[in-house]
């Protein structure tokens, strides 16, 4: 071997002489899905560690929509509503077909006082899953508030329709139990 590949330990202090030896396998890092699973397990017992696990999952796989959503929910519960909104939006970017992501976004922007955006988010959630009872309820409540404030009869009628749909869904769920 040439001088570039072998050098004595005396040339570089603290470095042992390099010798060809047995090949060592590479250690692989923890998979993003394993971090996600750990976050799910930790949510009830240790939310801070669950947040860290979801962040590690997203570092390994930024398109993991469920991790964005769960991280957003934990941040929302901790009072970081603006950060939660960002997580929900990233979840929607990764998979816009999931109604729950739109619903959670609606709750976050409503908590931030942006009712028009919340109405739009709840409508998106209902378009993706008409059986999402809480989206119907929240939408009915916001439509009623806005309709009463503006005197818009059409908005009040829409509120009643969504409230009736909510009641039908919750009755059906109660009978199914």
Coordinates of N, CA, C and O in Angstrom, one line a residue:
X1 N 0.8 -1.2 0.0 CA 0.0 0.0 0.0 C 0.9 1.2 0.0 O 2.0 1.2 0.5
X2 N 0.3 2.3 -0.5 CA 1.1 3.5 -0.6 C 1.0 4.3 0.7 O 0.4 3.9 1.7
X3 N 1.8 5.3 0.8 CA 1.9 6.1 2.0 C 0.6 6.8 2.3 O 0.4 7.2 3.5
X4 N -0.3 7.0 1.4 CA -1.5 7.7 1.7 C -2.5 6.8 2.5 O -3.3 7.3 3.2
X5 N -2.4 5.5 2.4 CA -3.3 4.6 3.1 C -2.8 4.1 4.4 O -3.5 3.6 5.2
X6 N -1.5 4.1 4.6 CA -0.9 3.6 5.8 C 0.0 4.6 6.4 O 0.8 5.2 5.6
X7 N -0.1 4.9 7.6 CA 0.8 5.8 8.3 C 1.0 5.4 9.7 O 0.1 4.8 10.3
X8 N 2.1 5.6 10.2 CA 2.5 5.2 11.6 C 1.7 6.0 12.6 O 1.4 7.2 12.3
X9 N 1.5 5.4 13.8 CA 0.8 6.2 14.8 C 1.7 7.4 15.3 O 1.1 8.3 15.8
X10 N 3.0 7.3 15.1 CA 3.8 8.4 15.5 C 3.6 9.7 14.6 O 3.9 10.8 15.1
X11 N 3.1 9.5 13.4 CA 2.9 10.6 12.5 C 1.7 11.5 13.0 O 1.7 12.7 12.9
X12 N 0.6 10.8 13.4 CA -0.6 11.5 13.9 C -0.8 11.1 15.3 O -1.1 10.0 15.6
X13 N -0.5 12.1 16.3 CA -0.7 11.7 17.7 C -2.1 11.3 18.0 O -3.1 11.8 17.6
X14 N -2.1 10.2 18.8 CA -3.4 9.7 19.3 C -4.1 8.8 18.3 O -5.2 8.2 18.5
X15 N -3.5 8.5 17.1 CA -4.1 7.7 16.1 C -3.3 6.4 16.0 O -2.1 6.4 15.9
X16 N -4.0 5.3 16.2 CA -3.4 4.0 16.0 C -3.1 3.7 14.6 O -3.7 4.2 13.7
X17 N -2.1 2.9 14.4 CA -1.8 2.5 13.0 C -2.9 1.8 12.4 O -3.5 0.9 13.0
X18 N -3.3 2.2 11.2 CA -4.4 1.6 10.5 C -3.9 0.3 9.8 O -2.9 0.2 9.1
X19 N -4.6 -0.8 10.1 CA -4.3 -2.1 9.5 C -5.6 -2.7 8.9 O -6.6 -2.5 9.5
X20 N -5.4 -3.3 7.8 CA -6.6 -4.0 7.3 C -7.0 -5.1 8.3 O -6.2 -5.7 8.9
X21 N -8.3 -5.2 8.4 CA -8.9 -6.1 9.4 C -10.2 -6.6 8.9 O -10.6 -6.4 7.8
X22 N -10.9 -7.3 9.8 CA -12.2 -7.8 9.5 C -13.2 -6.6 9.2 O -13.1 -5.6 9.8
X23 N -14.0 -6.8 8.2 CA -15.0 -5.8 7.9 C -16.1 -5.7 8.9 O -16.6 -6.7 9.4
X24 N -16.4 -4.5 9.3 CA -17.4 -4.3 10.3 C -18.6 -3.8 9.6 O -18.6 -3.0 8.8
X25 N -19.8 -4.3 10.0 CA -21.0 -3.9 9.4 C -21.4 -2.5 9.9 O -21.0 -2.0 10.9
X26 N -22.1 -1.8 9.1 CA -22.6 -0.5 9.4 C -23.8 -0.6 10.4 O -24.7 -1.5 10.2
X27 N -23.8 0.2 11.3 CA -25.0 0.3 12.2 C -26.0 1.2 11.6 O -25.7 2.3 11.2
X28 N -27.2 0.7 11.5 CA -28.3 1.5 10.9 C -29.0 2.3 12.0 O -29.1 1.8 13.1
X29 N -29.4 3.5 11.6 CA -30.2 4.3 12.6 C -31.6 3.7 12.7 O -32.0 2.8 12.0
X30 N -32.3 4.2 13.7 CA -33.7 3.8 13.9 C -34.6 4.4 12.8 O -34.4 5.5 12.4
X31 N -35.4 3.5 12.3 CA -36.3 3.9 11.2 C -37.3 5.0 11.7 O -37.7 5.0 12.8
X32 N -37.8 5.8 10.7 CA -38.7 6.9 11.0 C -40.0 6.2 11.6 O -40.6 6.8 12.5
X33 N -40.4 5.1 11.0 CA -41.7 4.5 11.5 C -41.5 4.0 12.9 O -42.5 3.9 13.6
X34 N -40.3 3.5 13.3 CA -40.1 3.1 14.6 C -40.2 4.3 15.6 O -40.8 4.1 16.7
X35 N -39.7 5.4 15.2 CA -39.8 6.6 16.0 C -41.3 7.0 16.1 O -41.8 7.4 17.2
X36 N -42.0 6.9 15.0 CA -43.5 7.2 15.0 C -44.2 6.3 16.0 O -45.0 6.8 16.8
X37 N -43.9 5.0 15.9 CA -44.6 4.0 16.8 C -44.2 4.3 18.3 O -45.1 4.2 19.2
X38 N -43.0 4.7 18.6 CA -42.6 5.1 19.9 C -43.4 6.3 20.4 O -43.8 6.4 21.5
X39 N -43.5 7.3 19.5 CA -44.3 8.5 19.9 C -45.8 8.1 20.2 O -46.3 8.6 21.2
X40 N -46.4 7.2 19.5 CA -47.7 6.7 19.7 C -47.8 6.1 21.1 O -48.8 6.3 21.9
X41 N -46.8 5.3 21.4 CA -46.8 4.6 22.7 C -46.6 5.6 23.9 O -47.1 5.3 25.0
X42 N -45.8 6.6 23.7 CA -45.5 7.5 24.7 C -46.5 8.6 25.0 O -46.5 9.3 26.0
X43 N -47.5 8.8 24.1 CA -48.4 10.0 24.2 C -49.1 10.1 25.5 O -49.1 11.1 26.1
X44 N -49.6 9.0 26.0 CA -50.4 9.0 27.3 C -49.5 9.2 28.5 O -49.9 9.9 29.4
X45 N -48.4 8.5 28.5 CA -47.5 8.5 29.7 C -46.5 9.7 29.7 O -46.2 10.2 30.8
X46 N -46.0 10.1 28.6 CA -44.9 11.1 28.6 C -45.0 11.9 27.3 O -44.3 11.7 26.3
X47 N -45.9 12.9 27.2 CA -46.1 13.7 26.0 C -44.8 14.4 25.5 O -44.6 14.5 24.3
X48 N -43.9 14.8 26.4 CA -42.7 15.5 26.0 C -41.8 14.5 25.2 O -41.2 14.9 24.2
X49 N -41.7 13.3 25.7 CA -40.9 12.3 25.0 C -41.6 11.9 23.7 O -40.9 11.6 22.7
X50 N -42.9 11.9 23.7 CA -43.6 11.6 22.4 C -43.4 12.7 21.4 O -43.2 12.4 20.2
X51 N -43.4 13.9 21.8 CA -43.1 15.0 20.9 C -41.7 14.8 20.3 O -41.5 15.0 19.1
X52 N -40.7 14.5 21.1 CA -39.4 14.3 20.6 C -39.3 13.1 19.7 O -38.6 13.2 18.6
X53 N -40.1 12.1 19.9 CA -40.1 10.9 19.0 C -40.7 11.3 17.7 O -40.2 10.8 16.6
X54 N -41.8 12.0 17.7 CA -42.4 12.4 16.4 C -41.4 13.4 15.7 O -41.3 13.3 14.4
X55 N -40.7 14.2 16.4 CA -39.8 15.1 15.7 C -38.6 14.2 15.0 O -38.2 14.5 13.9
X56 N -38.2 13.2 15.7 CA -37.2 12.3 15.2 C -37.7 11.6 13.9 O -37.0 11.4 12.9
X57 N -39.0 11.1 14.0 CA -39.6 10.5 12.9 C -39.6 11.4 11.7 O -39.3 11.0 10.6
X58 N -40.0 12.6 11.9 CA -40.1 13.6 10.8 C -38.7 14.0 10.3 O -38.6 14.3 9.1
X59 N -37.7 13.9 11.1 CA -36.4 14.2 10.6 C -35.9 13.1 9.6 O -35.3 13.4 8.6
X60 N -36.4 11.9 9.9 CA -36.1 10.8 9.0 C -37.0 10.7 7.8 O -36.6 10.2 6.7
X61 N -38.2 11.1 7.9 CA -39.2 11.0 6.8 C -40.2 12.2 6.9 O -41.2 12.1 7.6
X62 N -39.8 13.3 6.3 CA -40.6 14.5 6.4 C -42.1 14.4 5.8 O -42.9 15.2 6.1
X63 N -42.3 13.3 5.1 CA -43.6 13.1 4.5 C -44.6 12.3 5.3 O -45.6 11.9 4.9
X64 N -44.2 12.0 6.5 CA -45.0 11.1 7.4 C -46.1 11.9 8.0 O -46.0 12.5 9.0
X65 N -47.2 12.0 7.3 CA -48.4 12.8 7.6 C -48.9 12.6 9.0 O -49.3 13.5 9.7
X66 N -49.1 11.3 9.4 CA -49.6 11.0 10.7 C -48.7 11.6 11.8 O -49.2 12.0 12.9
X67 N -47.4 11.6 11.6 CA -46.5 12.1 12.6 C -46.7 13.6 12.7 O -46.7 14.2 13.8
X68 N -46.9 14.3 11.6 CA -47.2 15.8 11.6 C -48.5 16.0 12.4 O -48.5 16.9 13.3
X69 N -49.5 15.2 12.1 CA -50.8 15.4 12.8 C -50.7 15.2 14.3 O -51.2 16.0 15.1
X70 N -50.1 14.1 14.7 CA -49.9 13.7 16.1 C -49.1 14.7 16.8 O -49.4 15.1 18.0
X71 N -48.0 15.2 16.2 CA -47.2 16.2 16.8 C -48.0 17.5 17.0 O -47.9 18.1 18.0
X72 N -48.8 17.9 16.0 CA -49.6 19.0 16.1 C -50.6 18.9 17.2 O -50.8 19.9 18.0
X73 N -51.2 17.8 17.4 CA -52.2 17.6 18.4 C -51.5 17.7 19.8 O -52.1 18.4 20.7
X74 N -50.3 17.2 20.0 CA -49.6 17.3 21.3 C -49.2 18.8 21.5 O -49.3 19.2 22.7
X75 N -48.8 19.4 20.5 CA -48.4 20.8 20.7 C -49.6 21.7 21.0 O -49.6 22.6 21.8
X76 N -50.7 21.4 20.3 CA -52.0 22.1 20.6 C -52.4 21.9 22.0 O -52.8 22.9 22.7
X77 N -52.4 20.7 22.5 CA -52.7 20.4 23.9 C -51.8 21.1 24.9 O -52.2 21.5 25.9
X78 N -50.6 21.3 24.5 CA -49.6 22.0 25.3 C -49.7 23.5 25.2 O -49.0 24.3 25.9
X79 N -50.6 24.0 24.4 CA -50.8 25.5 24.2 C -50.1 26.1 23.1 O -50.2 27.4 22.9
X80 N -49.3 25.4 22.3 CA -48.6 26.0 21.2 C -49.5 25.9 19.9 O -49.2 25.1 19.0
X81 N -50.5 26.7 19.9 CA -51.5 26.5 18.8 C -50.9 26.9 17.5 O -51.2 26.2 16.5
X82 N -50.1 27.9 17.4 CA -49.6 28.4 16.1 C -48.6 27.3 15.6 O -48.7 27.0 14.3
X83 N -47.8 26.6 16.4 CA -47.0 25.5 16.0 C -47.8 24.4 15.6 O -47.5 23.7 14.6
X84 N -48.9 24.1 16.3 CA -49.8 23.0 15.9 C -50.4 23.2 14.5 O -50.5 22.3 13.7
X85 N -50.8 24.5 14.3 CA -51.4 24.8 12.9 C -50.4 24.5 11.8 O -50.8 23.9 10.8
X86 N -49.1 24.8 12.0 CA -48.1 24.5 11.0 C -48.0 23.0 10.8 O -47.9 22.5 9.7
X87 N -48.0 22.2 11.9 CA -48.0 20.8 11.8 C -49.2 20.2 11.0 O -49.0 19.3 10.2
X88 N -50.4 20.7 11.3 CA -51.5 20.3 10.6 C -51.4 20.6 9.1 O -51.8 19.8 8.3
X89 N -50.9 21.8 8.8 CA -50.8 22.2 7.4 C -49.8 21.3 6.7 O -50.0 20.9 5.5
X90 N -48.7 20.9 7.4 CA -47.7 20.0 6.8 C -48.3 18.6 6.6 O -48.1 17.9 5.6
X91 N -49.2 18.2 7.5 CA -49.9 16.9 7.3 C -50.8 16.9 6.1 O -50.8 16.0 5.3
X92 N -51.5 18.0 5.9 CA -52.4 18.2 4.8 C -51.5 18.2 3.5 O -51.9 17.6 2.5
X93 N -50.4 18.8 3.5 CA -49.5 18.8 2.3 C -49.1 17.4 2.0 O -49.0 17.1 0.8
X94 N -48.8 16.6 3.0 CA -48.3 15.3 2.7 C -49.5 14.4 2.3 O -49.3 13.5 1.5
X95 N -50.7 14.6 2.8 CA -51.8 13.8 2.4 C -53.1 14.6 2.6 O -53.7 14.6 3.6
X96 N -53.6 15.3 1.5 CA -54.7 16.2 1.6 C -56.1 15.4 1.7 O -57.1 16.0 1.8
X97 N -56.1 14.1 1.6 CA -57.3 13.3 1.5 C -57.9 13.0 2.9 O -59.0 12.4 3.0
X98 N -57.1 13.2 3.9 CA -57.5 12.8 5.3 C -58.3 13.9 6.0 O -57.8 14.9 6.2
X99 N -59.6 13.5 6.3 CA -60.5 14.5 6.9 C -60.0 15.0 8.2 O -60.2 16.1 8.6
X100 N -59.4 14.1 9.0 CA -59.0 14.4 10.4 C -58.0 15.5 10.4 O -58.0 16.4 11.3
X101 N -57.1 15.6 9.4 CA -56.1 16.7 9.3 C -56.8 18.0 9.1 O -56.4 19.0 9.7
X102 N -57.8 18.0 8.3 CA -58.5 19.3 8.0 C -59.3 19.7 9.2 O -59.4 20.9 9.6
X103 N -59.9 18.7 9.9 CA -60.7 19.0 11.1 C -59.7 19.6 12.2 O -60.1 20.6 12.8
X104 N -58.6 19.0 12.4 CA -57.6 19.5 13.4 C -57.2 20.9 13.0 O -57.0 21.8 13.9
X105 N -56.9 21.2 11.7 CA -56.6 22.5 11.3 C -57.7 23.5 11.6 O -57.4 24.6 12.1
X106 N -59.0 23.1 11.4 CA -60.1 23.9 11.7 C -60.1 24.3 13.2 O -60.4 25.5 13.6
X107 N -59.9 23.3 14.1 CA -59.9 23.6 15.5 C -58.8 24.6 15.8 O -59.0 25.5 16.6
X108 N -57.6 24.4 15.3 CA -56.4 25.3 15.6 C -56.7 26.7 15.1 O -56.5 27.6 15.9
X109 N -57.2 26.9 13.9 CA -57.4 28.3 13.4 C -58.6 28.9 14.1 O -58.6 30.1 14.3
X110 N -59.5 28.1 14.5 CA -60.6 28.6 15.3 C -60.1 29.1 16.7 O -60.5 30.2 17.2
X111 N -59.2 28.3 17.3 CA -58.6 28.7 18.6 C -57.8 30.0 18.4 O -57.6 30.8 19.4
X112 N -57.3 30.2 17.2 CA -56.5 31.4 17.0 C -57.4 32.6 16.6 O -56.9 33.7 16.3
X113 N -58.7 32.4 16.5 CA -59.6 33.5 16.3 C -59.9 33.7 14.8 O -60.5 34.7 14.5
X114 N -59.5 32.8 13.9 CA -59.7 33.0 12.5 C -60.9 32.1 12.1 O -60.7 31.0 11.5
X115 N -62.1 32.6 12.3 CA -63.3 31.8 12.1 C -63.6 31.5 10.6 O -64.0 30.4 10.3
X116 N -63.3 32.4 9.7 CA -63.5 32.1 8.3 C -62.7 30.9 7.8 O -63.1 30.1 7.1
X117 N -61.4 30.9 8.2 CA -60.5 29.8 7.9 C -61.0 28.5 8.5 O -60.9 27.4 7.9
X118 N -61.5 28.6 9.7 CA -62.0 27.4 10.4 C -63.2 26.9 9.7 O -63.3 25.6 9.5
X119 N -64.1 27.7 9.2 CA -65.3 27.3 8.5 C -64.8 26.5 7.2 O -65.3 25.4 6.9
X120 N -63.8 27.1 6.5 CA -63.3 26.5 5.3 C -62.7 25.1 5.6 O -62.9 24.2 4.8
X121 N -61.9 25.0 6.7 CA -61.3 23.8 7.0 C -62.3 22.7 7.4 O -62.2 21.6 7.0
X122 N -63.3 23.1 8.2 CA -64.4 22.1 8.5 C -65.1 21.6 7.3 O -65.5 20.5 7.2
X123 N -65.3 22.5 6.3 CA -66.0 22.1 5.1 C -65.1 21.2 4.3 O -65.7 20.2 3.7
X124 N -63.8 21.4 4.3 CA -62.9 20.5 3.6 C -63.0 19.1 4.3 O -63.0 18.1 3.6
X125 N -63.0 19.1 5.6 CA -63.1 17.8 6.4 C -64.3 17.1 6.0 O -64.3 15.8 5.8
X126 N -65.5 17.8 5.9 CA -66.8 17.1 5.6 C -66.8 16.6 4.2 O -67.3 15.6 3.9
X127 N -66.1 17.4 3.3 CA -66.1 16.9 1.9 C -65.3 15.5 1.8 O -65.7 14.7 1.0
X128 N -64.3 15.4 2.7 CA -63.6 14.1 2.6 C -64.2 13.0 3.4 O -64.0 11.8 3.1
X129 N -65.0 13.4 4.5 CA -65.6 12.4 5.3 C -66.9 13.0 5.9 O -66.9 13.6 6.9
X130 N -68.0 12.7 5.2 CA -69.3 13.3 5.6 C -69.8 12.7 7.0 O -70.6 13.3 7.6
X131 N -69.2 11.6 7.4 CA -69.5 11.0 8.7 C -68.8 11.6 9.9 O -68.9 11.0 11.0
X132 N -68.0 12.6 9.7 CA -67.2 13.2 10.8 C -68.1 14.1 11.6 O -68.2 15.3 11.3
X133 N -68.7 13.6 12.6 CA -69.8 14.3 13.4 C -69.3 15.6 14.0 O -70.0 16.6 13.9
X134 N -68.1 15.6 14.6 CA -67.6 16.8 15.2 C -67.4 17.9 14.2 O -67.5 19.1 14.6
X135 N -67.0 17.6 13.0 CA -66.8 18.6 12.0 C -68.2 19.3 11.7 O -68.3 20.5 11.5
X136 N -69.2 18.5 11.6 CA -70.6 19.0 11.4 C -71.0 20.0 12.5 O -71.5 21.0 12.3
X137 N -70.7 19.5 13.8 CA -71.1 20.3 14.9 C -70.3 21.6 15.0 O -70.9 22.7 15.1
X138 N -69.0 21.6 14.8 CA -68.2 22.8 14.8 C -68.6 23.8 13.7 O -68.7 25.0 13.9
X139 N -68.8 23.2 12.5 CA -69.3 24.0 11.4 C -70.6 24.7 11.7 O -70.8 25.9 11.4
X140 N -71.6 23.9 12.2 CA -72.9 24.4 12.5 C -72.8 25.6 13.5 O -73.4 26.6 13.4
X141 N -71.9 25.4 14.5 CA -71.8 26.4 15.6 C -71.2 27.7 15.0 O -71.7 28.8 15.3
X142 N -70.2 27.6 14.2 CA -69.6 28.8 13.6 C -70.5 29.5 12.6 O -70.5 30.7 12.5
X143 N -71.2 28.6 11.8 CA -72.2 29.2 10.8 C -73.3 30.0 11.6 O -73.7 31.0 11.1
X144 N -73.7 29.4 12.7 CA -74.8 30.1 13.5 C -74.2 31.4 14.0 O -74.9 32.4 14.0
X145 N -73.0 31.4 14.6 CA -72.5 32.6 15.1 C -72.3 33.7 14.1 O -72.7 34.9 14.3
X146 N -71.8 33.3 12.9 CA -71.6 34.3 11.8 C -73.0 34.7 11.3 O -73.2 35.9 11.0
X147 N -73.9 33.8 11.1 CA -75.2 34.1 10.6 C -76.0 35.1 11.5 O -76.6 36.0 11.0
X148 N -75.9 34.9 12.8 CA -76.6 35.8 13.7 C -75.9 37.1 13.7 O -76.6 38.2 13.8
X149 N -74.6 37.2 13.7 CA -73.9 38.4 13.7 C -74.2 39.3 12.4 O -74.4 40.5 12.5
X150 N -74.3 38.6 11.3 CA -74.5 39.3 10.0 C -75.9 39.4 9.6 O -76.3 40.1 8.6
X151 N -76.8 38.6 10.2 CA -78.2 38.5 9.8 C -78.4 37.7 8.6 O -79.4 37.9 7.9
X152 N -77.5 36.8 8.2 CA -77.6 36.1 7.0 C -78.4 34.8 7.2 O -78.0 33.9 7.9
X153 N -79.6 34.8 6.7 CA -80.6 33.7 6.8 C -80.1 32.4 6.2 O -80.3 31.3 6.7
X154 N -79.4 32.5 5.0 CA -78.9 31.3 4.3 C -77.8 30.6 5.2 O -77.8 29.4 5.3
X155 N -77.0 31.4 5.8 CA -76.0 30.9 6.7 C -76.6 30.2 7.9 O -76.2 29.1 8.3
X156 N -77.7 30.7 8.4 CA -78.4 30.1 9.5 C -79.0 28.8 9.1 O -79.0 27.8 9.9
X157 N -79.6 28.7 7.9 CA -80.1 27.5 7.4 C -79.1 26.4 7.2 O -79.3 25.3 7.5
X158 N -77.9 26.8 6.7 CA -76.8 25.9 6.6 C -76.4 25.3 8.0 O -76.1 24.2 8.1
X159 N -76.4 26.2 9.0 CA -76.1 25.8 10.3 C -77.0 24.8 10.8 O -76.6 23.7 11.4
X160 N -78.3 25.0 10.5 CA -79.3 24.0 11.0 C -79.1 22.7 10.3 O -79.2 21.6 10.9
X161 N -78.8 22.7 9.0 CA -78.6 21.4 8.2 C -77.4 20.6 8.8 O -77.5 19.4 9.0
X162 N -76.3 21.4 9.2 CA -75.2 20.7 9.8 C -75.5 20.2 11.2 O -75.0 19.1 11.5
X163 N -76.2 20.9 11.9 CA -76.6 20.5 13.2 C -77.5 19.2 13.2 O -77.3 18.2 13.9
X164 N -78.4 19.2 12.2 CA -79.3 18.0 12.0 C -78.4 16.8 11.6 O -78.6 15.7 12.1
X165 N -77.4 17.0 10.8 CA -76.5 15.9 10.3 C -75.7 15.4 11.5 O -75.5 14.2 11.7
X166 N -75.3 16.3 12.4 CA -74.5 16.0 13.6 C -75.4 15.1 14.5 O -74.9 14.0 14.9
X167 N -76.6 15.5 14.7 CA -77.5 14.7 15.6 C -77.8 13.3 15.0 O -77.8 12.4 15.7
X168 N -78.0 13.3 13.7 CA -78.2 12.0 13.0 C -77.0 11.1 13.2 O -77.1 9.9 13.5
X169 N -75.8 11.6 13.0 CA -74.6 10.8 13.2 C -74.4 10.4 14.6 O -74.0 9.2 14.8
X170 N -74.6 11.2 15.5 CA -74.4 10.8 16.9 C -75.5 9.8 17.4 O -75.2 8.9 18.2
X171 N -76.7 9.9 16.9 CA -77.7 8.9 17.3 C -77.3 7.6 16.7 O -77.5 6.6 17.3
X172 N -76.9 7.6 15.4 CA -76.5 6.3 14.8 C -75.3 5.7 15.5 O -75.3 4.5 15.8
X173 N -74.3 6.5 16.0 CA -73.2 6.0 16.7 C -73.6 5.4 18.1 O -73.1 4.4 18.5
X174 N -74.6 6.1 18.7 CA -75.1 5.6 20.0 C -75.8 4.3 19.9 O -75.7 3.4 20.7
X175 N -76.5 4.1 18.8 CA -77.2 2.8 18.6 C -76.3 1.7 18.3 O -76.5 0.6 18.6
X176 N -75.2 2.1 17.6 CA -74.2 1.0 17.2 C -73.4 0.5 18.4 O -72.9 -0.6 18.4
X177 N -73.4 1.2 19.5 CA -72.7 0.7 20.7 C -73.5 -0.3 21.4 O -73.8 -1.1 21.8

